[in-house]
PDB file of C-alpha atoms in Angstrom:
ATOM      1  CA  UNK A1412     -13.567   9.139  13.973  1.00 83.00           C
ATOM      2  CA  UNK A1413     -11.664   5.724  13.715  1.00 95.00           C
ATOM      3  CA  UNK A1414     -12.017   3.256  16.737  1.00 97.00           C
ATOM      4  CA  UNK A1415      -9.308   0.889  16.314  1.00 98.00           C
ATOM      5  CA  UNK A1416      -5.894   0.850  13.496  1.00 98.00           C
ATOM      6  CA  UNK A1417      -3.758  -1.260  12.221  1.00 98.00           C
ATOM      7  CA  UNK A1418       0.072  -1.495  11.881  1.00 98.00           C
ATOM      8  CA  UNK A1419       2.714  -3.298   9.900  1.00 98.00           C
ATOM      9  CA  UNK A1420       6.348  -2.740   8.979  1.00 97.00           C
ATOM     10  CA  UNK A1421       7.392  -4.543   5.366  1.00 95.00           C
ATOM     11  CA  UNK A1422      10.167  -4.775   2.933  1.00 91.00           C
ATOM     12  CA  UNK A1423      13.485  -4.435   4.173  1.00 92.00           C
ATOM     13  CA  UNK A1424      13.893  -2.961   7.555  1.00 94.00           C
ATOM     14  CA  UNK A1425      15.293   0.350   8.045  1.00 96.00           C
ATOM     15  CA  UNK A1426      16.249   2.348  11.653  1.00 97.00           C
ATOM     16  CA  UNK A1427      13.246   4.383  11.906  1.00 97.00           C
ATOM     17  CA  UNK A1428      10.833   2.181  11.871  1.00 98.00           C
ATOM     18  CA  UNK A1429      10.982   1.320  15.727  1.00 98.00           C
ATOM     19  CA  UNK A1430      10.272   5.320  16.338  1.00 98.00           C
ATOM     20  CA  UNK A1431       7.623   5.214  13.691  1.00 98.00           C
ATOM     21  CA  UNK A1432       5.688   1.922  15.542  1.00 98.00           C
ATOM     22  CA  UNK A1433       6.175   4.153  18.975  1.00 98.00           C
ATOM     23  CA  UNK A1434       4.616   7.512  17.234  1.00 98.00           C
ATOM     24  CA  UNK A1435       1.690   5.786  15.843  1.00 98.00           C
ATOM     25  CA  UNK A1436       0.749   3.649  18.831  1.00 98.00           C
ATOM     26  CA  UNK A1437       1.166   6.813  21.467  1.00 98.00           C
ATOM     27  CA  UNK A1438      -0.443   9.450  19.493  1.00 98.00           C
ATOM     28  CA  UNK A1439      -3.318   7.295  18.195  1.00 98.00           C
ATOM     29  CA  UNK A1440      -3.943   6.163  22.390  1.00 98.00           C
ATOM     30  CA  UNK A1441      -3.995   9.798  23.066  1.00 97.00           C
ATOM     31  CA  UNK A1442      -6.937  10.433  20.416  1.00 97.00           C
ATOM     32  CA  UNK A1443      -8.359   7.487  22.058  1.00 97.00           C
ATOM     33  CA  UNK A1444      -7.706   5.183  18.881  1.00 98.00           C
ATOM     34  CA  UNK A1445      -6.513   1.536  19.761  1.00 98.00           C
ATOM     35  CA  UNK A1446      -3.591   0.243  17.698  1.00 98.00           C
ATOM     36  CA  UNK A1447      -3.018  -3.283  16.865  1.00 98.00           C
ATOM     37  CA  UNK A1448       0.483  -4.359  15.719  1.00 98.00           C
ATOM     38  CA  UNK A1449       0.614  -6.725  12.586  1.00 98.00           C
ATOM     39  CA  UNK A1450       3.695  -9.117  12.821  1.00 97.00           C
ATOM     40  CA  UNK A1451       6.043 -10.125  10.351  1.00 96.00           C
ATOM     41  CA  UNK A1452       4.337  -7.531   7.224  1.00 96.00           C
ATOM     42  CA  UNK A1453       2.104  -9.065   5.002  1.00 97.00           C
ATOM     43  CA  UNK A1454       3.047 -12.360   5.992  1.00 96.00           C
ATOM     44  CA  UNK A1455       1.609 -11.935   9.026  1.00 96.00           C
ATOM     45  CA  UNK A1456      -1.723 -10.703   7.845  1.00 96.00           C
ATOM     46  CA  UNK A1457      -1.661 -14.194   5.609  1.00 96.00           C
ATOM     47  CA  UNK A1458      -1.293 -15.900   9.085  1.00 96.00           C
ATOM     48  CA  UNK A1459      -3.250 -13.604  11.000  1.00 97.00           C
ATOM     49  CA  UNK A1460      -0.430 -13.051  13.632  1.00 97.00           C
ATOM     50  CA  UNK A1461      -0.589  -9.452  15.577  1.00 97.00           C
ATOM     51  CA  UNK A1462      -0.845  -7.739  19.258  1.00 97.00           C
ATOM     52  CA  UNK A1463      -2.654  -5.352  21.002  1.00 98.00           C
ATOM     53  CA  UNK A1464      -0.147  -2.321  21.261  1.00 98.00           C
ATOM     54  CA  UNK A1465      -0.606   0.018  24.075  1.00 97.00           C
ATOM     55  CA  UNK A1466       2.144   2.381  26.156  1.00 95.00           C
ATOM     56  CA  UNK A1467       4.388   0.259  27.408  1.00 96.00           C
ATOM     57  CA  UNK A1468       5.044  -2.400  24.722  1.00 96.00           C
ATOM     58  CA  UNK A1469       6.513  -0.009  22.689  1.00 97.00           C
ATOM     59  CA  UNK A1470       8.390   1.648  25.165  1.00 96.00           C
ATOM     60  CA  UNK A1471      12.261   1.659  25.001  1.00 95.00           C
ATOM     61  CA  UNK A1472      12.376   0.997  21.105  1.00 96.00           C
ATOM     62  CA  UNK A1473      12.917   4.442  19.758  1.00 97.00           C
ATOM     63  CA  UNK A1474      16.710   4.107  20.222  1.00 96.00           C
ATOM     64  CA  UNK A1475      16.991   0.320  17.851  1.00 95.00           C
ATOM     65  CA  UNK A1476      16.953  -0.352  15.120  1.00 94.00           C
ATOM     66  CA  UNK A1477      15.231  -3.018  13.022  1.00 94.00           C
ATOM     67  CA  UNK A1478      11.504  -3.111  13.776  1.00 96.00           C
ATOM     68  CA  UNK A1479       9.954  -4.789  16.817  1.00 96.00           C
ATOM     69  CA  UNK A1480       6.843  -5.788  14.857  1.00 97.00           C
ATOM     70  CA  UNK A1481       9.447  -7.859  13.004  1.00 95.00           C
ATOM     71  CA  UNK A1482       9.022  -8.131   8.832  1.00 93.00           C
ATOM     72  CA  UNK A1483       9.064 -10.201   5.856  1.00 86.00           C
ATOM     73  CA  UNK A1484       8.819 -10.592   2.324  1.00 85.00           C
ATOM     74  CA  UNK A1485       5.508 -12.058   0.796  1.00 87.00           C
ATOM     75  CA  UNK A1486       5.428 -13.082  -2.773  1.00 87.00           C
ATOM     76  CA  UNK A1487       2.241 -14.792  -2.196  1.00 90.00           C
ATOM     77  CA  UNK A1488       0.418 -11.087  -1.548  1.00 93.00           C
ATOM     78  CA  UNK A1489       0.695 -10.418  -5.307  1.00 92.00           C
ATOM     79  CA  UNK A1490      -2.435 -12.612  -5.571  1.00 95.00           C
ATOM     80  CA  UNK A1491      -6.039 -11.031  -5.313  1.00 95.00           C
ATOM     81  CA  UNK A1492      -7.173 -13.635  -3.263  1.00 96.00           C
ATOM     82  CA  UNK A1493      -4.355 -13.416  -0.653  1.00 96.00           C
ATOM     83  CA  UNK A1494      -5.120  -9.602  -0.223  1.00 97.00           C
ATOM     84  CA  UNK A1495      -8.853 -10.378   0.010  1.00 97.00           C
ATOM     85  CA  UNK A1496      -7.907 -12.663   3.275  1.00 97.00           C
ATOM     86  CA  UNK A1497      -5.432 -10.104   4.627  1.00 97.00           C
ATOM     87  CA  UNK A1498      -8.940  -7.541   4.590  1.00 98.00           C
ATOM     88  CA  UNK A1499     -11.159 -10.414   6.326  1.00 98.00           C
ATOM     89  CA  UNK A1500      -8.457 -10.668   9.121  1.00 98.00           C
ATOM     90  CA  UNK A1501      -8.172  -7.006   9.648  1.00 98.00           C
ATOM     91  CA  UNK A1502     -12.061  -6.883   9.791  1.00 98.00           C
ATOM     92  CA  UNK A1503     -12.172  -9.507  11.796  1.00 98.00           C
ATOM     93  CA  UNK A1504     -10.254  -7.656  14.071  1.00 98.00           C
ATOM     94  CA  UNK A1505     -12.207  -4.207  13.949  1.00 98.00           C
ATOM     95  CA  UNK A1506      -9.425  -2.411  12.552  1.00 98.00           C
ATOM     96  CA  UNK A1507     -11.074  -0.059  10.279  1.00 98.00           C
ATOM     97  CA  UNK A1508      -7.656   1.213   8.390  1.00 98.00           C
ATOM     98  CA  UNK A1509      -4.184   0.372   8.063  1.00 98.00           C
ATOM     99  CA  UNK A1510      -0.812   2.192   8.673  1.00 98.00           C
ATOM    100  CA  UNK A1511       2.270   0.499   6.690  1.00 98.00           C
ATOM    101  CA  UNK A1512       5.594   1.307   7.327  1.00 98.00           C
ATOM    102  CA  UNK A1513       8.178   0.186   3.987  1.00 97.00           C
ATOM    103  CA  UNK A1514       9.340   1.109   0.644  1.00 95.00           C
ATOM    104  CA  UNK A1515       7.901   1.261  -2.959  1.00 93.00           C
ATOM    105  CA  UNK A1516       6.592  -2.345  -2.347  1.00 93.00           C
ATOM    106  CA  UNK A1517       5.145  -1.873   0.672  1.00 95.00           C
ATOM    107  CA  UNK A1518       3.146   0.741  -0.562  1.00 96.00           C
ATOM    108  CA  UNK A1519       1.725  -0.895  -3.728  1.00 96.00           C
ATOM    109  CA  UNK A1520       0.832  -3.872  -1.040  1.00 96.00           C
ATOM    110  CA  UNK A1521      -1.198  -0.877   0.800  1.00 97.00           C
ATOM    111  CA  UNK A1522      -3.226   0.186  -2.564  1.00 97.00           C
ATOM    112  CA  UNK A1523      -4.150  -3.419  -3.209  1.00 97.00           C
ATOM    113  CA  UNK A1524      -5.678  -3.310   0.179  1.00 98.00           C
ATOM    114  CA  UNK A1525      -7.036   0.624  -0.448  1.00 97.00           C
ATOM    115  CA  UNK A1526      -8.524  -0.744  -3.377  1.00 97.00           C
ATOM    116  CA  UNK A1527     -10.447  -3.657  -1.657  1.00 97.00           C
ATOM    117  CA  UNK A1528     -11.897  -1.188   0.943  1.00 97.00           C
ATOM    118  CA  UNK A1529      -9.414  -1.367   3.350  1.00 98.00           C
ATOM    119  CA  UNK A1530      -8.333   2.316   3.918  1.00 98.00           C
ATOM    120  CA  UNK A1531      -4.418   2.540   4.452  1.00 98.00           C
ATOM    121  CA  UNK A1532      -1.607   4.962   4.736  1.00 98.00           C
ATOM    122  CA  UNK A1533       1.799   4.368   3.985  1.00 98.00           C
ATOM    123  CA  UNK A1534       4.885   6.103   5.699  1.00 98.00           C
ATOM    124  CA  UNK A1535       7.755   5.962   3.930  1.00 98.00           C
ATOM    125  CA  UNK A1536      10.728   3.650   5.192  1.00 97.00           C
ATOM    126  CA  UNK A1537      13.189   2.613   3.238  1.00 97.00           C
ATOM    127  CA  UNK A1538      17.472   2.850   3.345  1.00 97.00           C
ATOM    128  CA  UNK A1539      17.356   3.493  -0.325  1.00 96.00           C
ATOM    129  CA  UNK A1540      15.979   7.467  -0.353  1.00 97.00           C
ATOM    130  CA  UNK A1541      13.795   6.449  -3.432  1.00 94.00           C
ATOM    131  CA  UNK A1542       9.557   6.235  -2.592  1.00 95.00           C
ATOM    132  CA  UNK A1543       7.707   8.512  -5.146  1.00 95.00           C
ATOM    133  CA  UNK A1544       5.920  10.800  -3.318  1.00 95.00           C
ATOM    134  CA  UNK A1545       8.540  11.907  -0.890  1.00 97.00           C
ATOM    135  CA  UNK A1546      12.420  13.239  -1.183  1.00 97.00           C
ATOM    136  CA  UNK A1547      12.988  11.558   2.168  1.00 97.00           C
ATOM    137  CA  UNK A1548      12.462   8.082   3.572  1.00 97.00           C
ATOM    138  CA  UNK A1549      13.388   6.650   7.103  1.00 98.00           C
ATOM    139  CA  UNK A1550      16.328   5.067   7.833  1.00 97.00           C
ATOM    140  CA  UNK A1551      18.443   7.557   5.108  1.00 98.00           C
ATOM    141  CA  UNK A1552      20.390   9.550   7.142  1.00 98.00           C
ATOM    142  CA  UNK A1553      21.450   6.537   9.545  1.00 98.00           C
ATOM    143  CA  UNK A1554      22.470   4.297   6.582  1.00 98.00           C
ATOM    144  CA  UNK A1555      24.581   7.373   5.241  1.00 98.00           C
ATOM    145  CA  UNK A1556      25.900   7.824   8.602  1.00 97.00           C
ATOM    146  CA  UNK A1557      26.940   4.076   8.736  1.00 97.00           C
ATOM    147  CA  UNK A1558      28.591   4.400   5.670  1.00 97.00           C
ATOM    148  CA  UNK A1559      30.519   7.609   6.512  1.00 97.00           C
ATOM    149  CA  UNK A1560      31.814   5.595   9.495  1.00 96.00           C
ATOM    150  CA  UNK A1561      32.734   2.444   7.940  1.00 96.00           C
ATOM    151  CA  UNK A1562      34.573   4.353   5.008  1.00 96.00           C
ATOM    152  CA  UNK A1563      36.573   6.896   7.421  1.00 94.00           C
ATOM    153  CA  UNK A1564      38.091   4.270   8.862  1.00 94.00           C
ATOM    154  CA  UNK A1565      38.701   2.176   5.377  1.00 94.00           C
ATOM    155  CA  UNK A1566      40.530   5.150   4.527  1.00 91.00           C
ATOM    156  CA  UNK A1567      42.685   5.137   7.531  1.00 90.00           C
ATOM    157  CA  UNK A1568      44.477   1.733   6.140  1.00 88.00           C
ATOM    158  CA  UNK A1569      44.350   2.795   2.461  1.00 87.00           C
ATOM    159  CA  UNK A1570      46.269   5.845   3.194  1.00 83.00           C
ATOM    160  CA  UNK A1571      48.818   3.523   4.852  1.00 82.00           C
ATOM    161  CA  UNK A1572      49.371   1.344   2.417  1.00 81.00           C
ATOM    162  CA  UNK A1573      48.653   3.805  -1.031  1.00 80.00           C
ATOM    163  CA  UNK A1574      45.869   1.950  -1.674  1.00 85.00           C
ATOM    164  CA  UNK A1575      42.711   2.700  -4.032  1.00 91.00           C
ATOM    165  CA  UNK A1576      39.739   1.635  -1.500  1.00 94.00           C
ATOM    166  CA  UNK A1577      36.624   0.471  -3.292  1.00 96.00           C
ATOM    167  CA  UNK A1578      33.736   0.332  -1.041  1.00 97.00           C
ATOM    168  CA  UNK A1579      30.600  -1.264  -2.374  1.00 98.00           C
ATOM    169  CA  UNK A1580      26.920   0.270  -0.832  1.00 98.00           C
ATOM    170  CA  UNK A1581      23.381  -0.731  -1.371  1.00 96.00           C
ATOM    171  CA  UNK A1582      20.949   1.181  -3.983  1.00 94.00           C
ATOM    172  CA  UNK A1583      20.159  -1.556  -6.224  1.00 91.00           C
ATOM    173  CA  UNK A1584      17.677   1.180  -8.562  1.00 91.00           C
ATOM    174  CA  UNK A1585      19.251   4.599  -6.456  1.00 95.00           C
ATOM    175  CA  UNK A1586      22.830   6.297  -5.887  1.00 97.00           C
ATOM    176  CA  UNK A1587      21.705   8.574  -2.736  1.00 97.00           C
ATOM    177  CA  UNK A1588      23.675   6.517  -0.402  1.00 98.00           C
ATOM    178  CA  UNK A1589      26.921   6.465  -2.423  1.00 98.00           C
ATOM    179  CA  UNK A1590      26.509   9.990  -3.329  1.00 98.00           C
ATOM    180  CA  UNK A1591      25.689  11.370   0.061  1.00 98.00           C
ATOM    181  CA  UNK A1592      28.249   9.093   2.103  1.00 98.00           C
ATOM    182  CA  UNK A1593      30.821   9.981  -0.860  1.00 97.00           C
ATOM    183  CA  UNK A1594      30.240  13.720  -0.750  1.00 97.00           C
ATOM    184  CA  UNK A1595      30.684  13.769   3.039  1.00 97.00           C
ATOM    185  CA  UNK A1596      33.077  11.295   3.214  1.00 96.00           C
ATOM    186  CA  UNK A1597      35.518  13.248   0.532  1.00 94.00           C
ATOM    187  CA  UNK A1598      35.529  10.060  -2.003  1.00 94.00           C
ATOM    188  CA  UNK A1599      37.486  10.630  -5.175  1.00 93.00           C
ATOM    189  CA  UNK A1600      34.886   9.172  -7.122  1.00 94.00           C
ATOM    190  CA  UNK A1601      31.128   7.529  -6.902  1.00 97.00           C
ATOM    191  CA  UNK A1602      29.821   5.106  -9.971  1.00 97.00           C
ATOM    192  CA  UNK A1603      25.664   5.018  -8.908  1.00 97.00           C
ATOM    193  CA  UNK A1604      22.979   3.850 -11.695  1.00 96.00           C
ATOM    194  CA  UNK A1605      21.903   7.371 -12.451  1.00 96.00           C
ATOM    195  CA  UNK A1606      24.756   7.843 -14.464  1.00 95.00           C
ATOM    196  CA  UNK A1607      26.894   5.900 -17.431  1.00 91.00           C
ATOM    197  CA  UNK A1608      29.459   3.965 -15.774  1.00 83.00           C
ATOM    198  CA  UNK A1609      33.175   4.601 -17.405  1.00 90.00           C
ATOM    199  CA  UNK A1610      35.904   2.904 -15.608  1.00 95.00           C
ATOM    200  CA  UNK A1611      37.993   3.865 -18.443  1.00 93.00           C
ATOM    201  CA  UNK A1612      37.495   7.323 -17.088  1.00 92.00           C
ATOM    202  CA  UNK A1613      37.371   6.286 -13.299  1.00 93.00           C
ATOM    203  CA  UNK A1614      41.060   4.697 -13.564  1.00 92.00           C
ATOM    204  CA  UNK A1615      42.191   8.016 -15.626  1.00 90.00           C
ATOM    205  CA  UNK A1616      40.754  10.040 -12.813  1.00 88.00           C
ATOM    206  CA  UNK A1617      42.631   7.663 -10.294  1.00 89.00           C
ATOM    207  CA  UNK A1618      45.676   7.920 -12.067  1.00 84.00           C
ATOM    208  CA  UNK A1619      45.966  11.614 -12.592  1.00 83.00           C
ATOM    209  CA  UNK A1620      44.851  11.886  -8.696  1.00 81.00           C
ATOM    210  CA  UNK A1621      48.410   9.888  -8.266  1.00 79.00           C
ATOM    211  CA  UNK A1622      50.592  11.940 -10.740  1.00 77.00           C
ATOM    212  CA  UNK A1623      49.301  14.506  -8.378  1.00 74.00           C
ATOM    213  CA  UNK A1624      51.276  13.063  -5.456  1.00 76.00           C
ATOM    214  CA  UNK A1625      47.310  11.768  -3.823  1.00 77.00           C
ATOM    215  CA  UNK A1626      48.738   8.204  -2.830  1.00 76.00           C
ATOM    216  CA  UNK A1627      45.089   6.611  -2.062  1.00 82.00           C
ATOM    217  CA  UNK A1628      41.646   6.815  -3.383  1.00 90.00           C
ATOM    218  CA  UNK A1629      38.347   6.498  -2.131  1.00 94.00           C
ATOM    219  CA  UNK A1630      36.070   4.942  -5.048  1.00 96.00           C
ATOM    220  CA  UNK A1631      31.906   4.392  -3.564  1.00 97.00           C
ATOM    221  CA  UNK A1632      29.995   1.917  -5.724  1.00 98.00           C
ATOM    222  CA  UNK A1633      26.204   1.636  -5.459  1.00 97.00           C
ATOM    223  CA  UNK A1634      25.214  -2.116  -6.344  1.00 96.00           C
ATOM    224  CA  UNK A1635      22.934  -0.977  -8.832  1.00 95.00           C
ATOM    225  CA  UNK A1636      25.907   0.918 -10.514  1.00 96.00           C
ATOM    226  CA  UNK A1637      28.231  -2.194 -10.726  1.00 94.00           C
ATOM    227  CA  UNK A1638      29.787  -5.083  -8.656  1.00 95.00           C
ATOM    228  CA  UNK A1639      32.547  -3.433  -6.939  1.00 95.00           C
ATOM    229  CA  UNK A1640      34.372  -6.730  -7.426  1.00 96.00           C
ATOM    230  CA  UNK A1641      34.401  -6.083 -11.316  1.00 96.00           C
ATOM    231  CA  UNK A1642      35.311  -2.544 -10.580  1.00 95.00           C
ATOM    232  CA  UNK A1643      38.701  -4.003  -8.556  1.00 96.00           C
ATOM    233  CA  UNK A1644      39.254  -6.497 -11.326  1.00 96.00           C
ATOM    234  CA  UNK A1645      39.227  -3.360 -14.070  1.00 95.00           C
ATOM    235  CA  UNK A1646      41.496  -1.402 -12.026  1.00 93.00           C
ATOM    236  CA  UNK A1647      43.923  -4.178 -11.469  1.00 93.00           C
ATOM    237  CA  UNK A1648      44.146  -5.247 -15.287  1.00 93.00           C
ATOM    238  CA  UNK A1649      44.251  -1.727 -16.985  1.00 91.00           C
ATOM    239  CA  UNK A1650      46.282   0.311 -14.102  1.00 88.00           C
ATOM    240  CA  UNK A1651      49.280  -0.467 -11.632  1.00 88.00           C
ATOM    241  CA  UNK A1652      47.096   0.605  -8.597  1.00 86.00           C
ATOM    242  CA  UNK A1653      46.554  -1.745  -6.217  1.00 87.00           C
ATOM    243  CA  UNK A1654      42.856  -1.716  -5.287  1.00 92.00           C
ATOM    244  CA  UNK A1655      40.914  -3.480  -2.482  1.00 94.00           C
ATOM    245  CA  UNK A1656      37.381  -4.499  -2.243  1.00 96.00           C
ATOM    246  CA  UNK A1657      34.932  -3.856   0.926  1.00 96.00           C
ATOM    247  CA  UNK A1658      31.385  -5.091   0.689  1.00 97.00           C
ATOM    248  CA  UNK A1659      29.653  -3.128   3.356  1.00 96.00           C
ATOM    249  CA  UNK A1660      26.663  -5.271   3.254  1.00 92.00           C
ATOM    250  CA  UNK A1661      23.364  -5.263   5.755  1.00 93.00           C
ATOM    251  CA  UNK A1662      25.956  -3.260   8.058  1.00 94.00           C
ATOM    252  CA  UNK A1663      23.863  -0.586   6.099  1.00 95.00           C
ATOM    253  CA  UNK A1664      20.361  -1.660   7.462  1.00 94.00           C
ATOM    254  CA  UNK A1665      21.455  -1.498  10.986  1.00 92.00           C
ATOM    255  CA  UNK A1666      22.159   0.421  13.709  1.00 94.00           C
ATOM    256  CA  UNK A1667      20.141   3.239  16.228  1.00 96.00           C
ATOM    257  CA  UNK A1668      18.501   5.796  14.091  1.00 98.00           C
ATOM    258  CA  UNK A1669      19.871   9.276  14.286  1.00 98.00           C
ATOM    259  CA  UNK A1670      18.312  12.135  15.560  1.00 98.00           C
ATOM    260  CA  UNK A1671      16.732  13.054  12.211  1.00 98.00           C
ATOM    261  CA  UNK A1672      15.314   9.743  11.550  1.00 98.00           C
ATOM    262  CA  UNK A1673      13.893   9.293  15.013  1.00 98.00           C
ATOM    263  CA  UNK A1674      12.471  12.859  14.556  1.00 98.00           C
ATOM    264  CA  UNK A1675      10.920  12.365  11.737  1.00 98.00           C
ATOM    265  CA  UNK A1676       9.732   9.229  12.293  1.00 98.00           C
ATOM    266  CA  UNK A1677       7.783  10.680  15.401  1.00 98.00           C
ATOM    267  CA  UNK A1678       6.397  13.535  12.706  1.00 98.00           C
ATOM    268  CA  UNK A1679       5.636  11.014  10.118  1.00 98.00           C
ATOM    269  CA  UNK A1680       3.299   9.327  12.544  1.00 98.00           C
ATOM    270  CA  UNK A1681       1.879  12.322  13.998  1.00 98.00           C
ATOM    271  CA  UNK A1682       0.933  12.883  10.502  1.00 98.00           C
ATOM    272  CA  UNK A1683      -0.591   9.696   9.682  1.00 98.00           C
ATOM    273  CA  UNK A1684      -2.812   9.470  12.698  1.00 98.00           C
ATOM    274  CA  UNK A1685      -4.060  13.153  11.757  1.00 98.00           C
ATOM    275  CA  UNK A1686      -4.702  12.000   8.610  1.00 98.00           C
ATOM    276  CA  UNK A1687      -6.773   9.027   9.234  1.00 97.00           C
ATOM    277  CA  UNK A1688      -8.850  11.008  11.959  1.00 96.00           C
ATOM    278  CA  UNK A1689      -9.783  13.569   9.400  1.00 97.00           C
ATOM    279  CA  UNK A1690     -10.471  11.168   6.773  1.00 96.00           C
ATOM    280  CA  UNK A1691      -7.769  11.429   4.627  1.00 97.00           C
ATOM    281  CA  UNK A1692      -6.763   7.963   2.988  1.00 97.00           C
ATOM    282  CA  UNK A1693      -4.488   5.940   0.486  1.00 98.00           C
ATOM    283  CA  UNK A1694      -2.147   8.238   0.795  1.00 98.00           C
ATOM    284  CA  UNK A1695       1.802   8.399   1.296  1.00 98.00           C
ATOM    285  CA  UNK A1696       3.385  10.468   4.040  1.00 98.00           C
ATOM    286  CA  UNK A1697       6.141  12.587   2.504  1.00 96.00           C
ATOM    287  CA  UNK A1698       8.667  15.265   2.806  1.00 97.00           C
ATOM    288  CA  UNK A1699       8.614  17.699  -0.009  1.00 95.00           C
ATOM    289  CA  UNK A1700      10.515  20.978   0.175  1.00 93.00           C
ATOM    290  CA  UNK A1701      10.741  20.526   4.230  1.00 93.00           C
ATOM    291  CA  UNK A1702       7.098  19.956   4.624  1.00 96.00           C
ATOM    292  CA  UNK A1703       5.164  16.739   5.314  1.00 97.00           C
ATOM    293  CA  UNK A1704       2.243  16.333   3.532  1.00 97.00           C
ATOM    294  CA  UNK A1705      -0.043  13.376   2.216  1.00 98.00           C
ATOM    295  CA  UNK A1706      -0.113  12.538  -1.199  1.00 97.00           C
ATOM    296  CA  UNK A1707      -2.878  10.386  -2.517  1.00 97.00           C
ATOM    297  CA  UNK A1708      -1.523   7.072  -4.401  1.00 97.00           C
ATOM    298  CA  UNK A1709      -2.754   7.863  -7.800  1.00 94.00           C
ATOM    299  CA  UNK A1710      -0.544  11.135  -7.722  1.00 95.00           C
ATOM    300  CA  UNK A1711       2.993   9.273  -6.802  1.00 93.00           C
ATOM    301  CA  UNK A1712       3.574   8.226 -10.028  1.00 85.00           C
ATOM    302  CA  UNK A1713       4.740  11.796 -11.520  1.00 87.00           C
ATOM    303  CA  UNK A1714       6.638  12.305  -8.261  1.00 90.00           C
ATOM    304  CA  UNK A1715       9.735  10.413  -8.828  1.00 90.00           C
ATOM    305  CA  UNK A1716      12.697  11.959  -7.222  1.00 93.00           C
ATOM    306  CA  UNK A1717      16.708  11.539  -8.692  1.00 93.00           C
ATOM    307  CA  UNK A1718      20.097  12.521  -7.024  1.00 95.00           C
ATOM    308  CA  UNK A1719      21.295  15.740  -6.710  1.00 96.00           C
ATOM    309  CA  UNK A1720      23.604  16.346 -10.181  1.00 96.00           C
ATOM    310  CA  UNK A1721      25.144  19.372  -8.526  1.00 97.00           C
ATOM    311  CA  UNK A1722      26.379  17.445  -5.612  1.00 97.00           C
ATOM    312  CA  UNK A1723      27.641  14.317  -8.224  1.00 97.00           C
ATOM    313  CA  UNK A1724      29.656  17.004 -10.358  1.00 96.00           C
ATOM    314  CA  UNK A1725      30.382  18.847  -7.255  1.00 97.00           C
ATOM    315  CA  UNK A1726      32.276  15.882  -5.746  1.00 95.00           C
ATOM    316  CA  UNK A1727      34.044  14.636  -8.765  1.00 93.00           C
ATOM    317  CA  UNK A1728      35.459  18.026  -9.041  1.00 92.00           C
ATOM    318  CA  UNK A1729      36.360  18.648  -5.154  1.00 92.00           C
ATOM    319  CA  UNK A1730      37.801  14.711  -5.486  1.00 87.00           C
ATOM    320  CA  UNK A1731      40.580  15.564  -7.642  1.00 82.00           C
TER     321      UNK A1731
END
């Protein structure tokens, strides 16, 4: 039975990180395990920045976006010397295991520490929903709802001015946000990294829609598929339509977590602490077929999940 654990948040912030910190802290304390919060992710490990967490220090954060522990990207952490320095600091604080909340890069950092003898567990937290070992990551539902709210407002203007509204969203390597927000908002088309982009085909679809008296359209573009400005330029050059561009940017990362993200954060936190108590370490907590599971890091490489192609095809069928 461990007596003290550490927790950090790393990489891009995601709604749900604060509820995860709260869940880990309060559930661990209830089991008699002390909790040390590492500030600013792996950078904080190297700077030796940490605070002891208690019931009250994690109060009033479940409804807040971002992360109370702050986060940072740390290029120096790719070097083994830095990783050993981090392990030495954790041991100096009598931390016996580390819980990392973050995305794929954060999990790789956790794997490095585990290879050096520091047991770790990763809780998936990234709005892109693109981590191996889990079908869902904290922050995704909140990000989709943020995009949906924005697209619904943009549609009002597109309709009023009879325009094509191109909305660029996050998703460098995966199109989950674009697809789910597009499906929920009734977008006419989405462009995602998982499917080849044909701007000629897009223009034909938009032109056909306008021929059938649809005088406004929404096109959602994942940043990894193509830049929104390139899409707008092509539409302007090859059609008579009047496109406009909105790049949503970091607004997608912020905001209070949805009920789904807050609930799953608590369940992920409980699963992580229970795993530590049972001696199950060096795993990523995940949601697979609506079941909470803990998958060893060594098995995650074969567990990558892509967008739902049926949903992708259906969106474009319904958007005609």
